Backbone atoms as SQL, in Angstrom:
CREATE TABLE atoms (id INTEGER PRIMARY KEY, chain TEXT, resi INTEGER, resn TEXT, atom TEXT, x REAL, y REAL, z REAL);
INSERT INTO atoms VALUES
  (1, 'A', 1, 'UNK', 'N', 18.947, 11.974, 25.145),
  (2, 'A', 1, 'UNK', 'CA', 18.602, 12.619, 23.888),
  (3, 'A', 1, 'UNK', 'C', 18.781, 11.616, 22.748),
  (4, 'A', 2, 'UNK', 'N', 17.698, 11.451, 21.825),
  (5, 'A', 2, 'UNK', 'CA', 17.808, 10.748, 20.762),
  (6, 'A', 2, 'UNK', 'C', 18.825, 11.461, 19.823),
  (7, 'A', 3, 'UNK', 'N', 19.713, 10.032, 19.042),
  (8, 'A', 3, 'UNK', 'CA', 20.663, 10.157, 18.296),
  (9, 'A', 3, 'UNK', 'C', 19.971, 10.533, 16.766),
  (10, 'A', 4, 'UNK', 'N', 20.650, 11.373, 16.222),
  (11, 'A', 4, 'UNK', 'CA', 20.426, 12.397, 14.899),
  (12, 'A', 4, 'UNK', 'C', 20.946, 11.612, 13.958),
  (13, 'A', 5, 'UNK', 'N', 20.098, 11.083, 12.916),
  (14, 'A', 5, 'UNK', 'CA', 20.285, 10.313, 11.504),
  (15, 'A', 5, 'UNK', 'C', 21.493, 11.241, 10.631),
  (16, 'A', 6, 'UNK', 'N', 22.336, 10.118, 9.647),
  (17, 'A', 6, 'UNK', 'CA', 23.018, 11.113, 9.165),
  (18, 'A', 6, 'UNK', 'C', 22.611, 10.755, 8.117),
  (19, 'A', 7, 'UNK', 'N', 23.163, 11.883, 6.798),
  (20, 'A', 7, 'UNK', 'CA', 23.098, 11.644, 5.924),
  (21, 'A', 7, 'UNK', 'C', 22.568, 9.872, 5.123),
  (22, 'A', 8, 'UNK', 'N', 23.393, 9.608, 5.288),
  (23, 'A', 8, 'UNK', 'CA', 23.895, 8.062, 4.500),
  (24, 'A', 8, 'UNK', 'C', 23.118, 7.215, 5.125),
  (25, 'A', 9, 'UNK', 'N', 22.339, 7.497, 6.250),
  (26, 'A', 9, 'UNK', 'CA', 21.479, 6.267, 7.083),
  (27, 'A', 9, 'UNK', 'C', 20.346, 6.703, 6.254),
  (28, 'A', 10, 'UNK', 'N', 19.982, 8.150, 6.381),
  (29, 'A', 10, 'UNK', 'CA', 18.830, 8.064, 5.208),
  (30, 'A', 10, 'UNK', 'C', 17.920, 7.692, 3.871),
  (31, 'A', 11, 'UNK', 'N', 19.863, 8.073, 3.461),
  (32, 'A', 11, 'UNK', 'CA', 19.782, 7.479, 2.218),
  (33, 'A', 11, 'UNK', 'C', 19.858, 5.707, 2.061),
  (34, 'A', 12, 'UNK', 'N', 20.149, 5.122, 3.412),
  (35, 'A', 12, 'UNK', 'CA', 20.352, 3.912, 3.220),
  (36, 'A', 12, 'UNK', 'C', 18.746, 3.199, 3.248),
  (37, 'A', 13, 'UNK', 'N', 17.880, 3.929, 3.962),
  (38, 'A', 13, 'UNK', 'CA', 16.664, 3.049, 3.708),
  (39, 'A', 13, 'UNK', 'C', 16.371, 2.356, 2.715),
  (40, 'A', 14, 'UNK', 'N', 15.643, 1.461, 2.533),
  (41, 'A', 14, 'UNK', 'CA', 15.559, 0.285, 2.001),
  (42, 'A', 14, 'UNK', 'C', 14.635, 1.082, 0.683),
  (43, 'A', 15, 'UNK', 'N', 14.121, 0.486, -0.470),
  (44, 'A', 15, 'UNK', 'CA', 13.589, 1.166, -1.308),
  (45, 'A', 15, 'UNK', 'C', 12.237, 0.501, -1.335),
  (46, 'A', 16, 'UNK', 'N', 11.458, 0.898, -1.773),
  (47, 'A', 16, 'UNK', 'CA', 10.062, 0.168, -1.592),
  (48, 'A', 16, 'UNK', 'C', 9.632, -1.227, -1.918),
  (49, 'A', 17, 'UNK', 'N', 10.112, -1.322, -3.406),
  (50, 'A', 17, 'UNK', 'CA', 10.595, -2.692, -3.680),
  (51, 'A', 17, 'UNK', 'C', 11.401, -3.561, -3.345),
  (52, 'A', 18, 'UNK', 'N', 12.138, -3.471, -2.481),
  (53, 'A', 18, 'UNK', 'CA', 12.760, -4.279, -1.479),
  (54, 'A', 18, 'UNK', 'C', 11.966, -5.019, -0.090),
  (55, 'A', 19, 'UNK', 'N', 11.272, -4.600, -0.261),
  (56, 'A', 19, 'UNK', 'CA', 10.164, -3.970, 1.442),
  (57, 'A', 19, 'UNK', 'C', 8.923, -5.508, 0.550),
  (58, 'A', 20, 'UNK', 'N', 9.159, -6.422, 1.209),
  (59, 'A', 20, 'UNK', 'CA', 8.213, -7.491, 0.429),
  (60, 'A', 20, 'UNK', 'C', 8.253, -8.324, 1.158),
  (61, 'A', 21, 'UNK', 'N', 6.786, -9.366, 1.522),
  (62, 'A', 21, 'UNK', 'CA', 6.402, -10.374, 2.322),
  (63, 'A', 21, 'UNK', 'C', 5.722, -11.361, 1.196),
  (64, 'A', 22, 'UNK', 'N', 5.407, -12.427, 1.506),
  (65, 'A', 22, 'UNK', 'CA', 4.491, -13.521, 1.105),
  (66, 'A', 22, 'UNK', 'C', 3.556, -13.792, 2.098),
  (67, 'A', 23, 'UNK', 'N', 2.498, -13.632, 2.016),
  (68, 'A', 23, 'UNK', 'CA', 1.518, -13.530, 3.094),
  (69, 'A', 23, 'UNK', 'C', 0.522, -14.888, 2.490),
  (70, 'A', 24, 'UNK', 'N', -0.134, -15.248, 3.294),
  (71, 'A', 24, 'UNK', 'CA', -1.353, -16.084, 3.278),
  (72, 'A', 24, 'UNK', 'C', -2.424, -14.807, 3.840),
  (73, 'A', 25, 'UNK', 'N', -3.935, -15.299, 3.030),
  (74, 'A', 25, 'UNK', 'CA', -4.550, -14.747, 3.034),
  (75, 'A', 25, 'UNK', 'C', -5.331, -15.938, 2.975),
  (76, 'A', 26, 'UNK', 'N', -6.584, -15.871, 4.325),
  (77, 'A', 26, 'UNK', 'CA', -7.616, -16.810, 4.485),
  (78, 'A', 26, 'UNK', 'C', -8.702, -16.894, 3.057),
  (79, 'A', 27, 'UNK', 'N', -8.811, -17.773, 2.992),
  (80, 'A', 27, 'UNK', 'CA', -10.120, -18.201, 1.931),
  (81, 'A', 27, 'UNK', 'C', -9.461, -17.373, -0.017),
  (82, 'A', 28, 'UNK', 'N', -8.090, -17.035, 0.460),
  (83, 'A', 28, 'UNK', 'CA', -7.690, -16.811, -1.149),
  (84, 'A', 28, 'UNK', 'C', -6.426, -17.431, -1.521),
  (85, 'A', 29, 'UNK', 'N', -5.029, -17.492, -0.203),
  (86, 'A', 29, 'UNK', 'CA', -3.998, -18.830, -0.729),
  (87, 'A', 29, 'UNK', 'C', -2.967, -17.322, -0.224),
  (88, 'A', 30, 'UNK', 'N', -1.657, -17.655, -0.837),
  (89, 'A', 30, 'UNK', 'CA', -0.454, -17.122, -0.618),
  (90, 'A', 30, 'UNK', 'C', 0.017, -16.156, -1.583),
  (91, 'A', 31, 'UNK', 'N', 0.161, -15.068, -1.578),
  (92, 'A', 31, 'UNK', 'CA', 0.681, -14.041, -2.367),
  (93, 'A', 31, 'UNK', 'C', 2.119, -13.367, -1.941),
  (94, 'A', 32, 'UNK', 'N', 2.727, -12.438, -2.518),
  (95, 'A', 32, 'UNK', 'CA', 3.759, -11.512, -2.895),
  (96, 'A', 32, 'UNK', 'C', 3.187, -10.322, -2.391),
  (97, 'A', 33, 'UNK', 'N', 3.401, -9.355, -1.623),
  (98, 'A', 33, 'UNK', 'CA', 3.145, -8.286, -1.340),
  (99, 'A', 33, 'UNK', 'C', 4.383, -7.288, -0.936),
  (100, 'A', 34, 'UNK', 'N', 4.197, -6.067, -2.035),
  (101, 'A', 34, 'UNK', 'CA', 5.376, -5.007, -1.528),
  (102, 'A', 34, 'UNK', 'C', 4.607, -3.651, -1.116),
  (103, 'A', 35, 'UNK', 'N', 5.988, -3.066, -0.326),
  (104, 'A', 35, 'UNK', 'CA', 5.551, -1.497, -0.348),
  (105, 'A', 35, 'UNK', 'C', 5.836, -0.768, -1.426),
  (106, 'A', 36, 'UNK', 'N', 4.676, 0.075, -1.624),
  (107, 'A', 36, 'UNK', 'CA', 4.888, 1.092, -2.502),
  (108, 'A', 36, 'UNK', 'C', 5.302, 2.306, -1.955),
  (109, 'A', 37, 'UNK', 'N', 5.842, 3.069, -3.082),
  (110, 'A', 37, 'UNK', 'CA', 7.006, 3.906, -2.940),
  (111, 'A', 37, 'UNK', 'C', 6.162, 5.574, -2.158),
  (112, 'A', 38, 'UNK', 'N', 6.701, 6.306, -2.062),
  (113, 'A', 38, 'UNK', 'CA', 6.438, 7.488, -1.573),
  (114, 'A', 38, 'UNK', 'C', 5.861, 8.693, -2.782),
  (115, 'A', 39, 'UNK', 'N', 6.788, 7.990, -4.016),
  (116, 'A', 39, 'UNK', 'CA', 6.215, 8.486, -5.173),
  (117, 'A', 39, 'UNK', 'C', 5.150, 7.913, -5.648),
  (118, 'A', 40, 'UNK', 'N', 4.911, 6.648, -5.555),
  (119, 'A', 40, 'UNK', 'CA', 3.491, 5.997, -5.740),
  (120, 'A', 40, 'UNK', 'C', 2.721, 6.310, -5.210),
  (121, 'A', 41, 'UNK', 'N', 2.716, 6.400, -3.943),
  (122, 'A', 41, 'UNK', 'CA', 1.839, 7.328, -2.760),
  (123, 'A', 41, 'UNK', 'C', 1.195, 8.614, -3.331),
  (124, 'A', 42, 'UNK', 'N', 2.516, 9.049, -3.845),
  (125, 'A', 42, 'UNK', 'CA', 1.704, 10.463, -3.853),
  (126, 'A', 42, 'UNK', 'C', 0.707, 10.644, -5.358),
  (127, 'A', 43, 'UNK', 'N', 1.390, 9.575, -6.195),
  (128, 'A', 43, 'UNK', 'CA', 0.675, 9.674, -7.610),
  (129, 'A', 43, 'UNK', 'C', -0.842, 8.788, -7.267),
  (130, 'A', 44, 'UNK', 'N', -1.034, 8.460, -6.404),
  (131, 'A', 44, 'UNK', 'CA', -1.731, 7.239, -6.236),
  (132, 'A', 44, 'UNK', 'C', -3.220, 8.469, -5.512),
  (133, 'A', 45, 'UNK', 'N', -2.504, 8.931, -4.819),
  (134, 'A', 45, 'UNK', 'CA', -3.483, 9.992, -3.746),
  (135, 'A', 45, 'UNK', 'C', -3.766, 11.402, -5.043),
  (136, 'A', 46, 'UNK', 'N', -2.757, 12.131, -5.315),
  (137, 'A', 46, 'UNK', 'CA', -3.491, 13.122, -6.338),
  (138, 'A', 46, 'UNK', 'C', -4.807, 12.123, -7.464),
  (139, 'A', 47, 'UNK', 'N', -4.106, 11.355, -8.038),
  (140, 'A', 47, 'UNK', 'CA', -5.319, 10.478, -9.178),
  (141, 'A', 47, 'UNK', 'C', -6.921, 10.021, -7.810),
  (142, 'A', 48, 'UNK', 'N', -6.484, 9.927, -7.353),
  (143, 'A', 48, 'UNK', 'CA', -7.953, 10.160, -6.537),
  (144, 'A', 48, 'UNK', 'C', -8.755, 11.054, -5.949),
  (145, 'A', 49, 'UNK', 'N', -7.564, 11.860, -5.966),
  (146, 'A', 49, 'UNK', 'CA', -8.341, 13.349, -5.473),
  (147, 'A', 49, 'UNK', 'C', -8.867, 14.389, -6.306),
  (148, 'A', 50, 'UNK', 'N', -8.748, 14.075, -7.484),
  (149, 'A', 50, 'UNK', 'CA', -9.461, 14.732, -9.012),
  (150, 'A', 50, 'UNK', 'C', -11.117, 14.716, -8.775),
  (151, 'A', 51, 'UNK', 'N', -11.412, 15.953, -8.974),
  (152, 'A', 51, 'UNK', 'CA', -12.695, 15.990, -8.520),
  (153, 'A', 51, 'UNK', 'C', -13.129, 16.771, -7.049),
  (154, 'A', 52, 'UNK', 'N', -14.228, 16.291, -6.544),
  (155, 'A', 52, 'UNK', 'CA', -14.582, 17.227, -5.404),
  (156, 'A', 52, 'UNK', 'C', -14.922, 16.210, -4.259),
  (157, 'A', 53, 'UNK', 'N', -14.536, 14.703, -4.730),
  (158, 'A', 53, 'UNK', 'CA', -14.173, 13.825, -3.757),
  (159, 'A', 53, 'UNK', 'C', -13.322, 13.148, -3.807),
  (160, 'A', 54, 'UNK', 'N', -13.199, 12.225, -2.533),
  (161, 'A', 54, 'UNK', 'CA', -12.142, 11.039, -2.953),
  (162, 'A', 54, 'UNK', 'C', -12.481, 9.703, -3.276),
  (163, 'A', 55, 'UNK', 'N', -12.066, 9.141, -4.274),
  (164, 'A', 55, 'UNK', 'CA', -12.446, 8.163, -5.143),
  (165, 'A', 55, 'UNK', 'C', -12.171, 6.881, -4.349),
  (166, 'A', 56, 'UNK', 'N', -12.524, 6.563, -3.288),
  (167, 'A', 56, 'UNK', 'CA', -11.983, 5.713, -2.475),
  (168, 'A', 56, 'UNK', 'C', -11.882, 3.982, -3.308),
  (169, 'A', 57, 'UNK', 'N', -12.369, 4.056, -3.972),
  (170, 'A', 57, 'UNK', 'CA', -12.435, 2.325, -5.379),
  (171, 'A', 57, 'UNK', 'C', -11.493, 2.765, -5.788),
  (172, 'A', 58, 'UNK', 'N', -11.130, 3.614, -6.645),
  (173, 'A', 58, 'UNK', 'CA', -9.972, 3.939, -6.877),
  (174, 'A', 58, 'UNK', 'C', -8.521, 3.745, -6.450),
  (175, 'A', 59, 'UNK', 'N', -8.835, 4.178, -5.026),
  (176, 'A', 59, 'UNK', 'CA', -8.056, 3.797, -4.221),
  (177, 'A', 59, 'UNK', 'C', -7.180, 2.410, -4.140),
  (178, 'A', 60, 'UNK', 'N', -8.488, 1.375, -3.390),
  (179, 'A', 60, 'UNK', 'CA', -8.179, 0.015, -3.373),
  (180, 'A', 60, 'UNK', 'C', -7.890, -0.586, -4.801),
  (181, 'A', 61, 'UNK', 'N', -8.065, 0.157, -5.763),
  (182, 'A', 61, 'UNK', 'CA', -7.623, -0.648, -6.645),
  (183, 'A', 61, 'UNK', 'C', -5.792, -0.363, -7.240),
  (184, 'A', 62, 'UNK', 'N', -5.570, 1.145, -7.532),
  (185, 'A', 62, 'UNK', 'CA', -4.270, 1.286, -7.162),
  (186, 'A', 62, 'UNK', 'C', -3.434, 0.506, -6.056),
  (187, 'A', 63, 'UNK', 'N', -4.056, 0.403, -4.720),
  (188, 'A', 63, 'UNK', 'CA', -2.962, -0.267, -3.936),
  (189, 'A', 63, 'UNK', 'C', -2.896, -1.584, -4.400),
  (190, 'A', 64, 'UNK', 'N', -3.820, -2.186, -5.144),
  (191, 'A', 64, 'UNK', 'CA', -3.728, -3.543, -5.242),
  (192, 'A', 64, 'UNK', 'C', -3.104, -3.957, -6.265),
  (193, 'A', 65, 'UNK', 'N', -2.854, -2.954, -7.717),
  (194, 'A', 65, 'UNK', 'CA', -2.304, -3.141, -8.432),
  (195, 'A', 65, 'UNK', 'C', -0.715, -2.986, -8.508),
  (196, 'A', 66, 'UNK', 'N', -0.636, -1.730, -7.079),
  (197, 'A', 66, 'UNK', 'CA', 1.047, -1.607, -7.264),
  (198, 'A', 66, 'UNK', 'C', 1.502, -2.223, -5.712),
  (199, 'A', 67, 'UNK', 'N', 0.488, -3.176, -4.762),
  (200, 'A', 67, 'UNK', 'CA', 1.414, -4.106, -3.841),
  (201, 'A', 67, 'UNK', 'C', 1.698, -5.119, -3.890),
  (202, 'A', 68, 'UNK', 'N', 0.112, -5.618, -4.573),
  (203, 'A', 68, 'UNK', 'CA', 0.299, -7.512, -5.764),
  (204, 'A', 68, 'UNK', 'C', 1.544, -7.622, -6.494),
  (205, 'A', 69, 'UNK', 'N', 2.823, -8.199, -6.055),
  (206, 'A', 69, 'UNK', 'CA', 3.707, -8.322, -7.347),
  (207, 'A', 69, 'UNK', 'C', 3.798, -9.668, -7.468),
  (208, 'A', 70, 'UNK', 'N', 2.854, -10.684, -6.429),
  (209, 'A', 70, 'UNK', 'CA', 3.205, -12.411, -7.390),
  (210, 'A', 70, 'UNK', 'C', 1.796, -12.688, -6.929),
  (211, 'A', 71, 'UNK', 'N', 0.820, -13.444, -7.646),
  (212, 'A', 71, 'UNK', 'CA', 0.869, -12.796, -8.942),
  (213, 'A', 71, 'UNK', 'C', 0.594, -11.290, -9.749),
  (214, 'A', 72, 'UNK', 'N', 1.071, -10.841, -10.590),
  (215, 'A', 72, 'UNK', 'CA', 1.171, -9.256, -10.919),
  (216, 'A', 72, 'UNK', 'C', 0.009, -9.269, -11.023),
  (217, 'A', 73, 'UNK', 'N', -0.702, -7.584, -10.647),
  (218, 'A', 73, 'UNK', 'CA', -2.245, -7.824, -11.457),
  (219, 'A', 73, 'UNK', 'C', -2.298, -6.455, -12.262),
  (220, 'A', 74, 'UNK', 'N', -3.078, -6.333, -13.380),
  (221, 'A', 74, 'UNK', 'CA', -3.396, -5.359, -14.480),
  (222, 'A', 74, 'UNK', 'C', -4.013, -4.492, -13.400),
  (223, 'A', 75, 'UNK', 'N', -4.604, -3.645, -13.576),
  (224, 'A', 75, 'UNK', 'CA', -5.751, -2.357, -12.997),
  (225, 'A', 75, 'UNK', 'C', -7.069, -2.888, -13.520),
  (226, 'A', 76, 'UNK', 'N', -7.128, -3.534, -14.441),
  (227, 'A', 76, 'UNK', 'CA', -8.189, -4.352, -14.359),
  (228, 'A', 76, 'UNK', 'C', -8.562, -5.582, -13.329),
  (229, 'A', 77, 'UNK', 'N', -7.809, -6.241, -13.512),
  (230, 'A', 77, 'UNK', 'CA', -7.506, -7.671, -12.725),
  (231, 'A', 77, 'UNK', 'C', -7.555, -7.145, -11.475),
  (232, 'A', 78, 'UNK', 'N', -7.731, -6.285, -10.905),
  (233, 'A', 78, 'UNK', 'CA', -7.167, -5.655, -9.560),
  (234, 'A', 78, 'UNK', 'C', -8.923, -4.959, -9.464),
  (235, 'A', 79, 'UNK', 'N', -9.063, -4.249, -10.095),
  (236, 'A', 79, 'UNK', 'CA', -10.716, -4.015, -10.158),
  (237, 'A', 79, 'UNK', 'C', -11.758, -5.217, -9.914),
  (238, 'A', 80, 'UNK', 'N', -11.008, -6.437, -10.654),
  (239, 'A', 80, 'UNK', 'CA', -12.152, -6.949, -10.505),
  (240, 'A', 80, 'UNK', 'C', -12.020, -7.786, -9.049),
  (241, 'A', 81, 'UNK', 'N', -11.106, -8.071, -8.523),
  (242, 'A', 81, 'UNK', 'CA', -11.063, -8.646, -7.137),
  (243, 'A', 81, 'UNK', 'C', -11.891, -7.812, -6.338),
  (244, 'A', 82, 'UNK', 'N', -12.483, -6.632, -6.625),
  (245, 'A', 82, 'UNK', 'CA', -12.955, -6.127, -5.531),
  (246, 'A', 82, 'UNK', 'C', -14.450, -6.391, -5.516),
  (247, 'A', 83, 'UNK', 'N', -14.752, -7.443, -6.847),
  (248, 'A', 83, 'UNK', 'CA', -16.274, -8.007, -6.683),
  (249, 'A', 83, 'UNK', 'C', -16.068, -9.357, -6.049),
  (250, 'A', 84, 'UNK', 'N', -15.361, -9.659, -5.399),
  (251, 'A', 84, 'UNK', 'CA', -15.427, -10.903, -4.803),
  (252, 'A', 84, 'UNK', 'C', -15.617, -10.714, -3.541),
  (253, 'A', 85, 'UNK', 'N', -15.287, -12.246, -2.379),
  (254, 'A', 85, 'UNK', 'CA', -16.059, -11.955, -1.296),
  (255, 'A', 85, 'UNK', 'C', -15.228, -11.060, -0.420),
  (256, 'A', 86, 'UNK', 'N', -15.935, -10.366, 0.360),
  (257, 'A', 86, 'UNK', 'CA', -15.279, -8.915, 1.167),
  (258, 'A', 86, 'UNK', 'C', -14.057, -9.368, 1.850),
  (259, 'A', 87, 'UNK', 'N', -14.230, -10.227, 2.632),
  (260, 'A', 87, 'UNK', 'CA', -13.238, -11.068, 3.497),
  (261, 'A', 87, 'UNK', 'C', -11.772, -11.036, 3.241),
  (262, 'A', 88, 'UNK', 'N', -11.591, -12.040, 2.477),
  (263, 'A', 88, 'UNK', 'CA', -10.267, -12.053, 1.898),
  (264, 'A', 88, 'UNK', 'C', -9.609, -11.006, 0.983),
  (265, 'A', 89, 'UNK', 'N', -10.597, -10.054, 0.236),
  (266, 'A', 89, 'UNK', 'CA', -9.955, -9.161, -0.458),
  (267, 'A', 89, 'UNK', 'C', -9.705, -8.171, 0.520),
  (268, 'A', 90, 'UNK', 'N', -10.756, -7.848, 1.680),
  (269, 'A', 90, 'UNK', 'CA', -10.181, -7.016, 2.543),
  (270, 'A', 90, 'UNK', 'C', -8.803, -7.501, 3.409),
  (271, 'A', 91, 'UNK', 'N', -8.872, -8.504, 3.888),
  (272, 'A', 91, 'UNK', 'CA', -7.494, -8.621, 4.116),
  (273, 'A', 91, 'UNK', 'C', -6.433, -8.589, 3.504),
  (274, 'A', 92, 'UNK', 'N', -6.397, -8.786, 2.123),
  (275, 'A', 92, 'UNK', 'CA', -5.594, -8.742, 1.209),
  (276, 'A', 92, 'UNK', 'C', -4.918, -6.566, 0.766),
  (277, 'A', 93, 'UNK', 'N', -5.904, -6.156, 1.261),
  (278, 'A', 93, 'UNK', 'CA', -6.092, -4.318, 0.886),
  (279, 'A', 93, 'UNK', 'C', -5.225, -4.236, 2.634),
  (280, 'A', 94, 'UNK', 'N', -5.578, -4.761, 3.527),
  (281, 'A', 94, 'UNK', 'CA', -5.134, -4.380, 5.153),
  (282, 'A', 94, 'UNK', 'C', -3.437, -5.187, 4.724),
  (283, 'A', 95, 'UNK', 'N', -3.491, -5.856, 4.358),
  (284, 'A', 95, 'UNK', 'CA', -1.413, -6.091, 4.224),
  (285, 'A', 95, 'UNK', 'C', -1.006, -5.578, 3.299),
  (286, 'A', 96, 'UNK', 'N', -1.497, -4.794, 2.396),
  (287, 'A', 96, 'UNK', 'CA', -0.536, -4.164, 1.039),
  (288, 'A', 96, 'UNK', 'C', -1.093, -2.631, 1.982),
  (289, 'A', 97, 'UNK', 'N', -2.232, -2.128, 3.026),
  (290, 'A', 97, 'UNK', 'CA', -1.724, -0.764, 3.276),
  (291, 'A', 97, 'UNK', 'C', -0.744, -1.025, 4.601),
  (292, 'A', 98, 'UNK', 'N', -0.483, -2.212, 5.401),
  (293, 'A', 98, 'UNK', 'CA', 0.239, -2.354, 6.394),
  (294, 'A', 98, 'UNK', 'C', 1.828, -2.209, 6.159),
  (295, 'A', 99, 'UNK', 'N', 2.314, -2.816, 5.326),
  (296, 'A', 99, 'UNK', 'CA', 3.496, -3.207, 4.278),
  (297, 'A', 99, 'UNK', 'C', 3.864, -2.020, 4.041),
  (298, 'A', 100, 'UNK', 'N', 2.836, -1.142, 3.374),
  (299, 'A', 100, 'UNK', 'CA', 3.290, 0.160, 3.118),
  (300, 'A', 100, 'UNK', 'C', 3.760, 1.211, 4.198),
  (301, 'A', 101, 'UNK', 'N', 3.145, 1.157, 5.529),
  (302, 'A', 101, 'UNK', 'CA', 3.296, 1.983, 6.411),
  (303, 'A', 101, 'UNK', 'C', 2.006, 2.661, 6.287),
  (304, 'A', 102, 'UNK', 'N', 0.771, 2.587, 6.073),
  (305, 'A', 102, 'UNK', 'CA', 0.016, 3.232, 5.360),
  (306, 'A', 102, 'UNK', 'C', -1.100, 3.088, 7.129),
  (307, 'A', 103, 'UNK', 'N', -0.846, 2.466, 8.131),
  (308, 'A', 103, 'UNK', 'CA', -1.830, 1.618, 8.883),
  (309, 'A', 103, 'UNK', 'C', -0.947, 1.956, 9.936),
  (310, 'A', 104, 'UNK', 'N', -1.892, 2.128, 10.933),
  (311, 'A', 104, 'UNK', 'CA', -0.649, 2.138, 12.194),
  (312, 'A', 104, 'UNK', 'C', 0.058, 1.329, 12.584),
  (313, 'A', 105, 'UNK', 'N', 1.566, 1.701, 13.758),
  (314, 'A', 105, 'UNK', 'CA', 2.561, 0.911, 13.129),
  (315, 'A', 105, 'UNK', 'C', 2.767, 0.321, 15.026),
  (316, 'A', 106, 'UNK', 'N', 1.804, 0.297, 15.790),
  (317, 'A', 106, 'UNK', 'CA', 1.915, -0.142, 16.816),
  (318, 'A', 106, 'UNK', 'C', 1.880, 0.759, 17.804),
  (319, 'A', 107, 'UNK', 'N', 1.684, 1.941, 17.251),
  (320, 'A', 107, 'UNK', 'CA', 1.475, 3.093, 18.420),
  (321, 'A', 107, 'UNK', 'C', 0.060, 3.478, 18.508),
  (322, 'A', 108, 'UNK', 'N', 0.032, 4.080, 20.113),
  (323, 'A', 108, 'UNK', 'CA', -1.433, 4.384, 20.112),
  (324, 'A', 108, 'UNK', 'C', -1.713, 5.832, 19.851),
  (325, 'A', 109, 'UNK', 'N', -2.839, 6.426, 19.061),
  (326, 'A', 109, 'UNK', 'CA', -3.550, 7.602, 19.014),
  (327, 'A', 109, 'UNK', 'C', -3.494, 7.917, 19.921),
  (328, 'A', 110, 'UNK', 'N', -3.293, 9.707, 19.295),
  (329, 'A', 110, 'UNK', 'CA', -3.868, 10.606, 20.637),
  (330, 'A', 110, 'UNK', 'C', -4.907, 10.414, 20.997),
  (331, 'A', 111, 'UNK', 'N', -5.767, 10.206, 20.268),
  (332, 'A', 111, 'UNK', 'CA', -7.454, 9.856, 20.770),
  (333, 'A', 111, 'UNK', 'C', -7.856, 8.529, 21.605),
  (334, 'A', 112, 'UNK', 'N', -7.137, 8.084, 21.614),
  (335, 'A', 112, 'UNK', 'CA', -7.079, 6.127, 22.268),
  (336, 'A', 112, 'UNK', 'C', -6.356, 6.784, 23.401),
  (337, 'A', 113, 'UNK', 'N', -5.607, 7.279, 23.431),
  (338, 'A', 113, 'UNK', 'CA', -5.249, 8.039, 25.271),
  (339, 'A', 113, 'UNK', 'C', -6.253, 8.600, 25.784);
């Protein structure tokens, strides 16, 4: 039988901003990347869900503005990376949602069984 978390282990998790890599990213160089918080998450997902779809640009641009912390980027500055070439900004969007927990974490789908 798996052992039952207590209190204080819970609370001991790490905080989001703690949770940070320096990654290389092909064809763009080396960045700062953190996880964002659970409260970011959720402010991040309602502001896109305004409306009768989901704002998926929106999206990538929030994560990019709150996982980029070297160098920081505006919500602008973060918008506009997403006119550049697909490649590297997509890899750059796949380690700030990986970081987060946002991506699977090494387990397989029920559907992949």
């Amino acid at each position: 039988m798996a052992k039952i978390s207590t209190l204080e282990e819970l609370l001991g998790l790490p905080d989001a901003q703690d949770i940070a890599e320096v990654v290389s990213i092909a064809g763009l160089g080396t960045v700062r990347v953190r996880a964002i918080s659970r409260k970011e998450h959720r402010e991040m997902t309602d502001e896109c869900a305004k409306g009768d779809t989901w704002d998926s640009e929106r999206w990538e641009i929030l994560l990019l503005q709150h996982s980029v912390v070297e160098p920081q980027l505006t919500y602008d500055q973060a918008a506009g990376l997403r006119m550049k070439a697909t490649g590297p900004v997509s890899d750059l969007i796949n380690v700030c949602a990986r970081i987060s927990g946002l991506t699977g974490r090494g387990q397989l789908s029920q559907e992949a069984v």
